[in-house]
CSV table of C-alpha atoms and ligand atoms in Angstrom, one decimal:
chain,number,residue,atom,x,y,z
Q,13,MET,CA,-84.9,97.9,21.0
Q,14,PRO,CA,-84.3,95.0,18.5
Q,15,THR,CA,-84.8,92.1,20.8
Q,16,LEU,CA,-84.5,87.8,20.2
Q,17,PRO,CA,-87.1,86.0,19.3
Q,18,LEU,CA,-89.0,84.4,23.1
Q,19,ALA,CA,-90.5,81.3,21.0
Q,20,PRO,CA,-87.8,78.6,19.6
Q,21,ASP,CA,-87.2,79.7,16.1
Q,22,PRO,CA,-86.0,76.6,13.9
Q,23,SER,CA,-82.5,76.2,14.6
Q,24,ALA,CA,-83.2,76.4,17.6
Q,25,PRO,CA,-82.3,73.3,19.5
Q,26,ALA,CA,-84.9,71.1,21.1
Q,27,LEU,CA,-86.2,71.0,24.5
Q,28,ASP,CA,-83.4,69.0,26.4
Q,29,PRO,CA,-85.8,65.6,26.7
Q,30,ARG,CA,-83.9,64.8,30.7
Q,31,PRO,CA,-85.9,65.7,33.3
Q,32,GLY,CA,-85.1,68.7,35.1
Q,33,LEU,CA,-83.8,67.2,39.1
Q,34,SER,CA,-85.0,69.7,40.9
Q,35,GLY,CA,-88.7,68.9,39.2
Q,36,LEU,CA,-88.3,66.3,41.2
Q,37,ALA,CA,-89.9,64.6,44.7
Q,38,PRO,CA,-87.7,62.8,47.0
Q,39,ASP,CA,-89.4,59.4,46.3
Q,40,GLU,CA,-89.2,60.2,42.3
Q,41,LEU,CA,-85.4,60.2,43.0
Q,42,ALA,CA,-85.0,57.5,45.2
Q,43,GLY,CA,-87.1,55.2,43.0
Q,44,TRP,CA,-84.6,55.7,40.8
Q,45,PHE,CA,-82.4,55.2,42.6
Q,46,THR,CA,-83.5,51.8,43.9
Q,47,GLU,CA,-84.3,50.8,40.0
Q,48,ARG,CA,-80.9,51.3,39.0
Q,49,GLY,CA,-80.0,48.8,42.6
Q,50,GLU,CA,-78.5,52.0,44.9
Q,51,PRO,CA,-79.3,52.3,48.2
Q,52,ALA,CA,-81.9,55.1,49.2
Q,53,TYR,CA,-79.5,57.5,50.8
Q,54,ARG,CA,-78.3,58.3,47.7
Q,55,ALA,CA,-80.9,60.4,46.3
Q,56,ARG,CA,-81.0,62.2,49.9
Q,57,GLN,CA,-77.7,63.4,49.0
Q,58,VAL,CA,-78.8,64.7,45.7
Q,59,GLY,CA,-81.6,66.3,46.9
Q,60,ASP,CA,-78.5,67.7,49.5
Q,61,ALA,CA,-76.5,69.1,46.9
Q,62,VAL,CA,-80.1,70.8,45.3
Q,63,TRP,CA,-81.1,72.0,48.2
Q,64,GLY,CA,-79.2,72.3,50.9
Q,65,ARG,CA,-76.1,73.8,49.5
Q,66,SER,CA,-78.0,74.8,46.5
Q,67,ALA,CA,-74.8,73.1,44.0
Q,68,THR,CA,-74.3,73.9,41.0
Q,69,SER,CA,-73.3,71.0,38.8
Q,70,VAL,CA,-73.6,66.9,40.1
Q,71,ASP,CA,-69.7,67.2,39.4
Q,72,GLU,CA,-69.4,69.1,43.3
Q,73,ILE,CA,-71.8,65.6,44.6
Q,74,ARG,CA,-68.5,64.1,45.2
Q,75,THR,CA,-70.1,61.7,48.1
Q,76,LEU,CA,-70.6,59.8,44.6
Q,77,PRO,CA,-68.6,57.2,43.0
Q,78,ALA,CA,-68.1,59.0,39.4
Q,79,PRO,CA,-69.8,56.8,37.6
Q,80,LEU,CA,-72.7,57.1,39.4
Q,81,ARG,CA,-72.4,60.9,39.2
Q,82,GLU,CA,-72.0,60.4,34.7
Q,83,ALA,CA,-75.4,58.1,35.0
Q,84,ILE,CA,-77.3,60.9,36.9
Q,85,ASP,CA,-76.3,63.4,34.3
Q,86,GLY,CA,-77.5,61.8,31.6
Q,87,ALA,CA,-80.8,61.2,33.0
Q,88,PHE,CA,-81.4,64.7,34.2
Q,89,ARG,CA,-80.6,68.4,33.7
Q,90,PHE,CA,-78.7,68.8,37.3
Q,91,ASP,CA,-80.3,72.8,36.2
Q,92,THR,CA,-82.5,74.3,33.8
Q,93,VAL,CA,-81.9,77.5,33.9
Q,94,GLY,CA,-78.2,77.5,33.7
Q,95,ASP,CA,-77.5,79.8,31.0
Q,96,THR,CA,-78.6,83.2,33.0
Q,97,GLU,CA,-77.5,86.9,32.2
Q,98,LEU,CA,-78.0,89.1,35.6
Q,99,ARG,CA,-78.9,93.0,34.6
Q,100,LEU,CA,-78.9,95.3,37.8
Q,101,SER,CA,-80.6,98.6,38.8
Q,102,ASP,CA,-81.5,100.7,41.5
Q,103,GLY,CA,-77.9,100.9,43.1
Q,104,GLY,CA,-78.0,97.4,42.7
Q,105,LEU,CA,-81.6,96.6,44.9
Q,106,THR,CA,-83.0,95.3,41.3
Q,107,GLU,CA,-81.6,92.0,39.8
Q,108,LYS,CA,-83.0,91.0,36.3
Q,109,GLY,CA,-82.4,87.7,35.8
Q,110,LEU,CA,-82.3,86.3,31.5
Q,111,HIS,CA,-82.6,83.0,31.1
Q,112,ARG,CA,-82.2,81.1,27.8
Q,113,LEU,CA,-84.1,77.1,28.7
Q,114,SER,CA,-82.4,74.6,26.5
Q,115,ASP,CA,-84.2,75.0,23.2
Q,116,GLY,CA,-83.5,78.5,23.3
Q,117,THR,CA,-87.0,79.7,24.6
Q,118,LEU,CA,-86.2,83.3,26.9
Q,119,ILE,CA,-87.5,83.8,30.2
Q,120,GLU,CA,-86.9,86.5,33.1
Q,121,SER,CA,-86.9,86.2,36.9
Q,122,VAL,CA,-86.6,89.9,38.8
Q,123,LEU,CA,-84.8,89.5,42.6
Q,124,MET,CA,-85.9,92.7,44.5
Q,125,HIS,CA,-84.0,93.5,47.6
Q,126,TYR,CA,-85.5,95.4,50.2
Q,127,PRO,CA,-83.4,97.0,53.0
Q,128,ALA,CA,-84.7,96.7,56.5
Q,129,ARG,CA,-87.0,99.9,57.9
Q,130,GLY,CA,-88.1,100.8,60.7
Q,131,ALA,CA,-89.9,97.5,62.3
Q,132,MET,CA,-90.2,96.4,58.8
Q,133,ARG,CA,-87.3,93.5,58.5
Q,134,GLU,CA,-85.0,93.4,55.6
Q,135,ARG,CA,-86.7,91.2,52.7
Q,136,HIS,CA,-85.4,89.8,49.3
Q,137,THR,CA,-88.4,89.2,47.1
Q,138,LEU,CA,-88.5,87.0,43.7
Q,139,CYS,CA,-90.5,87.8,41.1
Q,140,ILE,CA,-90.8,84.4,39.0
Q,141,SER,CA,-92.0,83.0,34.7
Q,142,SER,CA,-93.8,80.3,35.1
Q,143,GLN,CA,-94.9,80.3,31.2
Q,144,GLY,CA,-92.4,81.5,27.8
Q,145,GLY,CA,-94.7,84.4,26.9
Q,146,CYS,CA,-98.1,84.7,27.8
Q,147,ALA,CA,-101.6,83.5,25.6
Q,148,VAL,CA,-103.9,85.7,27.2
Q,149,GLY,CA,-102.8,88.9,25.4
Q,150,CYS,CA,-103.1,91.2,27.8
Q,151,PRO,CA,-102.0,95.0,25.9
Q,152,PHE,CA,-100.6,96.9,28.4
Q,153,CYS,CA,-98.0,94.4,29.0
Q,154,ALA,CA,-94.6,93.4,26.6
Q,155,THR,CA,-95.0,89.8,27.7
Q,156,GLY,CA,-99.1,90.2,25.9
Q,157,GLU,CA,-97.7,91.8,23.7
Q,158,LEU,CA,-94.7,89.3,23.6
Q,159,GLY,CA,-97.3,86.0,22.2
Q,160,PHE,CA,-97.3,82.9,24.1
Q,161,GLY,CA,-93.8,80.4,23.8
Q,162,ARG,CA,-95.1,77.4,25.7
Q,163,ASP,CA,-95.4,76.5,29.0
Q,164,LEU,CA,-92.3,75.9,31.6
Q,165,GLU,CA,-91.5,72.5,33.2
Q,166,THR,CA,-91.7,72.2,37.2
Q,167,ALA,CA,-87.7,71.9,37.2
Q,168,GLU,CA,-88.0,75.9,35.1
Q,169,ILE,CA,-89.9,77.4,37.7
Q,170,VAL,CA,-88.4,75.7,40.2
Q,171,ASP,CA,-84.6,76.6,39.3
Q,172,GLN,CA,-85.7,80.0,39.2
Q,173,VAL,CA,-86.2,80.1,43.0
Q,174,ARG,CA,-83.0,78.3,43.4
Q,175,HIS,CA,-80.5,80.3,41.3
Q,176,ALA,CA,-81.5,83.2,43.6
Q,177,ALA,CA,-81.3,81.8,46.5
Q,178,ARG,CA,-77.8,81.0,45.7
Q,179,ARG,CA,-76.7,84.8,44.6
Q,180,LEU,CA,-78.4,85.4,48.5
Q,181,ASN,CA,-77.0,82.4,50.0
Q,182,ALA,CA,-73.8,83.4,49.1
Q,183,ALA,CA,-74.0,87.0,49.9
Q,184,GLY,CA,-74.9,86.0,53.6
Q,185,GLN,CA,-78.7,86.4,53.2
Q,186,ARG,CA,-82.1,84.3,52.4
Q,187,LEU,CA,-85.0,84.9,50.1
Q,188,THR,CA,-87.8,86.1,51.9
Q,189,ASN,CA,-90.7,86.0,49.5
Q,190,VAL,CA,-91.7,84.3,46.0
Q,191,VAL,CA,-94.2,85.6,44.0
Q,192,PHE,CA,-95.7,84.5,40.5
Q,193,MET,CA,-95.9,87.8,38.4
Q,194,GLY,CA,-93.4,87.0,36.0
Q,195,MET,CA,-94.0,85.9,32.2
Q,196,GLY,CA,-97.3,84.0,31.5
Q,197,GLU,CA,-100.2,82.8,33.6
Q,198,PRO,CA,-99.3,80.7,36.0
Q,199,LEU,CA,-103.4,79.2,36.4
Q,200,ALA,CA,-102.8,77.9,32.4
Q,201,ASN,CA,-99.9,75.8,33.7
Q,202,TYR,CA,-101.9,74.9,36.7
Q,203,GLY,CA,-99.9,71.6,37.2
Q,204,PRO,CA,-96.7,72.3,36.9
Q,205,VAL,CA,-97.0,75.6,39.2
Q,206,LYS,CA,-98.7,73.4,41.8
Q,207,THR,CA,-96.0,70.3,41.9
Q,208,ALA,CA,-93.4,73.6,42.2
Q,209,LEU,CA,-95.7,75.3,45.3
Q,210,GLU,CA,-95.6,72.2,46.8
Q,211,ILE,CA,-91.6,71.8,46.5
Q,212,LEU,CA,-91.5,75.7,47.3
Q,213,THR,CA,-93.3,75.4,50.7
Q,214,ALA,CA,-91.9,71.7,51.4
Q,215,GLU,CA,-89.3,71.0,54.6
Q,216,TRP,CA,-87.2,69.2,51.8
Q,217,GLY,CA,-87.0,71.4,49.6
Q,218,TYR,CA,-86.6,74.8,50.1
Q,219,ALA,CA,-89.5,75.8,53.5
Q,220,ILE,CA,-91.0,78.7,52.2
Q,221,SER,CA,-93.8,79.6,54.3
Q,222,PRO,CA,-97.1,79.3,51.9
Q,223,ARG,CA,-98.1,82.7,53.7
Q,224,ARG,CA,-94.8,84.2,51.8
Q,225,ILE,CA,-96.0,83.2,48.3
Q,226,THR,CA,-98.2,85.0,46.1
Q,227,VAL,CA,-99.7,83.4,42.9
Q,228,SER,CA,-101.4,86.5,40.3
Q,229,THR,CA,-103.5,85.4,37.9
Q,230,VAL,CA,-106.0,87.4,35.6
Q,231,GLY,CA,-108.8,85.7,37.3
Q,232,LEU,CA,-109.2,82.2,35.3
Q,233,ALA,CA,-112.4,81.3,38.2
Q,234,PRO,CA,-112.3,77.4,38.3
Q,235,ALA,CA,-108.5,77.7,38.3
Q,236,VAL,CA,-108.5,80.4,41.1
Q,237,ALA,CA,-110.6,77.7,43.4
Q,238,ARG,CA,-109.3,74.9,42.9
Q,239,LEU,CA,-105.5,76.9,43.9
Q,240,ILE,CA,-106.8,78.2,47.3
Q,241,ALA,CA,-108.7,75.0,48.1
Q,242,GLU,CA,-104.8,72.8,47.4
Q,243,THR,CA,-102.5,74.8,48.8
Q,244,GLY,CA,-102.6,78.0,51.2
Q,245,VAL,CA,-100.4,80.5,49.6
Q,246,ASN,CA,-101.7,84.0,49.5
Q,247,LEU,CA,-103.8,84.8,45.7
Q,248,ALA,CA,-103.7,87.7,44.4
Q,249,VAL,CA,-106.4,89.1,40.8
Q,250,SER,CA,-105.3,91.1,38.2
Q,251,LEU,CA,-108.5,93.4,38.1
Q,252,SER,CA,-107.4,96.8,35.9
Q,253,ALA,CA,-110.8,97.6,35.2
Q,254,SER,CA,-114.1,98.9,36.9
Q,255,THR,CA,-116.8,97.6,34.2
Q,256,ASP,CA,-116.8,95.1,31.9
Q,257,VAL,CA,-116.7,97.0,28.7
Q,258,GLN,CA,-113.4,98.8,29.5
Q,259,ARG,CA,-112.0,94.7,31.2
Q,260,ASP,CA,-112.8,93.3,27.0
Q,261,ARG,CA,-110.6,95.8,26.5
Q,262,LEU,CA,-107.5,95.2,28.7
Q,263,MET,CA,-108.0,91.6,29.7
Q,264,PRO,CA,-109.1,90.0,26.7
Q,265,VAL,CA,-110.0,87.2,28.9
Q,266,ASN,CA,-112.8,89.1,30.6
Q,267,ARG,CA,-115.1,88.1,27.4
Q,268,ARG,CA,-114.8,84.8,28.8
Q,269,TYR,CA,-114.5,84.9,33.4
Q,270,PRO,CA,-116.4,89.3,33.2
Q,271,LEU,CA,-116.4,90.6,36.1
Q,272,ALA,CA,-119.2,88.9,37.9
Q,273,VAL,CA,-118.0,85.4,36.9
Q,274,LEU,CA,-115.1,85.9,38.3
Q,275,LEU,CA,-115.9,88.2,41.9
Q,276,ASN,CA,-118.6,85.6,42.3
Q,277,ALA,CA,-115.7,83.1,42.4
Q,278,CYS,CA,-113.6,85.3,44.6
Q,279,ARG,CA,-116.6,85.8,47.0
Q,280,GLU,CA,-116.9,82.2,47.1
Q,281,LEU,CA,-113.4,80.9,47.9
Q,282,PRO,CA,-112.9,78.4,51.1
Q,283,LEU,CA,-110.7,82.0,52.5
Q,284,PRO,CA,-109.4,81.1,56.4
Q,285,ARG,CA,-109.5,83.5,58.9
Q,286,ARG,CA,-107.5,87.3,58.5
Q,287,LYS,CA,-106.8,86.2,54.8
Q,288,ARG,CA,-107.3,88.9,52.0
Q,289,ILE,CA,-107.6,88.6,47.8
Q,290,THR,CA,-104.9,91.4,46.9
Q,291,PHE,CA,-106.3,92.4,43.5
Q,292,GLU,CA,-104.2,94.4,41.2
Q,293,TYR,CA,-105.3,97.0,39.3
Q,294,VAL,CA,-102.8,98.7,36.2
Q,295,LEU,CA,-103.6,102.6,36.1
Q,296,LEU,CA,-103.0,103.8,32.9
Q,297,ALA,CA,-104.0,107.5,31.9
Q,298,GLY,CA,-107.1,108.1,30.8
Q,299,GLU,CA,-108.5,104.4,30.3
Q,300,ASN,CA,-109.8,102.9,33.7
Q,301,ASP,CA,-108.0,105.9,36.3
Q,302,ALA,CA,-111.0,108.3,36.6
Q,303,ASP,CA,-112.8,109.1,40.1
Q,304,ALA,CA,-115.8,106.9,38.5
Q,305,ASP,CA,-113.9,104.1,38.4
Q,306,ALA,CA,-112.2,104.5,41.8
Q,307,HIS,CA,-116.5,105.0,43.2
Q,308,ARG,CA,-117.7,101.5,41.0
Q,309,LEU,CA,-114.4,99.5,42.0
Q,310,VAL,CA,-115.6,100.0,45.4
Q,311,ARG,CA,-118.8,98.9,44.5
Q,312,LEU,CA,-117.6,96.3,42.5
Q,313,LEU,CA,-115.2,95.0,46.1
Q,314,HIS,CA,-118.1,95.3,48.7
Q,315,GLY,CA,-118.2,92.5,50.8
Q,316,LEU,CA,-115.0,90.7,50.2
Q,317,ARG,CA,-112.2,90.8,52.3
Q,318,VAL,CA,-109.9,92.5,50.0
Q,319,LYS,CA,-106.1,94.5,49.8
Q,320,LEU,CA,-105.9,96.5,46.5
Q,321,ASN,CA,-102.3,97.5,44.7
Q,322,LEU,CA,-102.4,100.4,42.4
Q,323,ILE,CA,-99.3,99.9,40.1
Q,324,PRO,CA,-98.7,102.5,37.6
Q,325,PHE,CA,-97.6,101.7,34.6
Q,326,ASN,CA,-95.3,101.1,33.1
Q,327,PRO,CA,-94.1,101.8,29.8
Q,328,PHE,CA,-92.5,100.0,26.9
Q,329,PRO,CA,-92.6,100.7,23.6
Q,330,ASP,CA,-95.2,100.8,21.5
Q,331,ALA,CA,-97.7,100.5,24.2
Q,332,GLY,CA,-100.1,102.5,22.5
Q,333,PHE,CA,-100.7,103.5,26.9
Q,334,ALA,CA,-99.3,105.9,29.1
Q,335,PRO,CA,-99.4,106.1,32.9
Q,336,SER,CA,-101.6,108.6,35.3
Q,337,PRO,CA,-99.8,110.9,36.8
Q,338,ARG,CA,-98.9,110.8,40.2
Q,339,ALA,CA,-101.6,113.2,41.3
Q,340,ARG,CA,-104.5,111.5,39.5
Q,341,ILE,CA,-102.6,108.0,41.8
Q,342,LEU,CA,-102.7,109.7,45.2
Q,343,ARG,CA,-106.7,111.4,44.1
Q,344,PHE,CA,-107.8,107.4,42.9
Q,345,GLN,CA,-106.4,106.5,45.9
Q,346,ALA,CA,-108.0,108.4,48.5
Q,347,ILE,CA,-111.5,107.9,46.6
Q,348,LEU,CA,-111.1,104.0,47.0
Q,349,ARG,CA,-109.2,105.0,51.2
Q,350,ALA,CA,-112.0,107.2,52.0
Q,351,GLN,CA,-114.3,104.0,51.2
Q,352,GLY,CA,-112.6,101.8,53.5
Q,353,ILE,CA,-110.0,100.0,50.9
Q,354,GLY,CA,-106.8,99.5,51.8
Q,355,ALA,CA,-105.1,100.5,48.6
Q,356,THR,CA,-101.9,100.8,48.6
Q,357,ILE,CA,-99.4,101.9,45.4
Q,358,ARG,CA,-97.0,100.1,44.1
Q,359,GLU,CA,-93.3,101.0,44.0
Q,360,SER,CA,-92.1,100.7,41.1
Q,361,ARG,CA,-88.8,98.3,40.2
Q,362,GLY,CA,-86.3,98.1,37.4
Q,363,GLN,CA,-87.7,100.4,34.8
Q,364,ASP,CA,-84.4,101.4,33.3
Q,365,ILE,CA,-83.9,97.8,32.9
Q,366,GLN,CA,-87.5,96.3,31.7
Q,367,ALA,CA,-87.8,95.0,35.0
Q,368,ALA,CA,-90.5,96.1,35.9
Q,369,CYS,CA,-94.4,94.6,36.1
Q,370,GLY,CA,-95.5,94.5,32.7
Q,371,GLN,CA,-92.0,94.9,31.4
Q,372,LEU,CA,-90.5,91.9,31.0
Q,373,ALA,CA,-90.3,90.9,27.4
Q,374,ALA,CA,-87.2,88.7,27.8
Q,375,ALA,CA,-85.3,90.7,25.8
Q,376,ARG,CA,-81.7,91.5,24.7
Q,377,PRO,CA,-79.8,93.5,22.3
Q,378,ALA,CA,-80.2,91.1,19.3
Q,379,ALA,CA,-76.9,90.3,18.2
B,402,LIG,S1,-100.7,90.7,32.7
B,402,LIG,FE1,-99.9,88.6,33.4
B,402,LIG,S2,-101.7,87.7,32.0
B,402,LIG,FE2,-101.7,89.2,30.5
B,402,LIG,S3,-100.2,89.4,29.0
B,402,LIG,FE3,-99.4,89.7,31.0
B,402,LIG,S4,-98.0,87.8,31.6
B,402,LIG,FE4,-99.7,87.6,30.8
């Protein structure tokens, strides 16, 4: 399917220089009002509209005088992902949002609804992007094939959450989980991602428990340690190979941080008790799904507190890989489980709208 280019083309507008409101901490906003001789409570009024009421424009903040609303509009972007197109799948249980940013960059987020089942409460999980495209270039991932556009700003990350939360609130529901597993490598855009995490977990922000947020990485070893030391979120590491030869081919980042370096860094993490690292493993037919791979994985992960998430490969045009047959996936899982590794198979969502893991390519039919 022909797609619109992800990176800004020469005719695309320049990035709007006004900072996004949702990327500011309360004291930064208060500082702006103080400089203008306005009382500090003005910052709270704006903050309440952004966080509490999920307003869609500054005009909705009727407690502010019109000239002040105009000044805010001139200084800040109220919503950085305002131009959004939604596509639904799985009977409405999966919603993919295609967001056009101020410079024309396209990114995607995916909201997945999980109805209550047995003792499990209903969940609403949002998968968000941290970069426009990705420079890591894993060949089994549509985002990697797309190449790198640019890092997202804090507000562009947070506003993906804000949009989903607004839709959920309107339906009387609540966002329960956020995963950084969309487009991009979050730890390659560390500063804005960390600030976004602070805003998402702050009482004045979305007050989402860090235990309900997961950051997924290909394993930039030094940044992994920093993330765990500086935030309380869950860590997911994409492994997808059981040898360095395999991983060099499937995840080029392995040439910089080979398996031994990555796994040693994981072993040294100051993980709180009862916390585990999730390892993700995309199963590719004939590439990394043999019995021998499962046995090697057991040895590699020995001594680590882990969960293993097996991800059936989700095809995309010209991928050059095929999904492992179901029987192979089950056999792979059985070997791991028999050796005491908790391995689950990730349920695939939104394949028909290219919303599944590894399929995000900001694709939209060309006009
Ligand atoms: S799997 Fe993640 S890190 Fe690899 S190319 Fe895709 S988005 Fe980038």
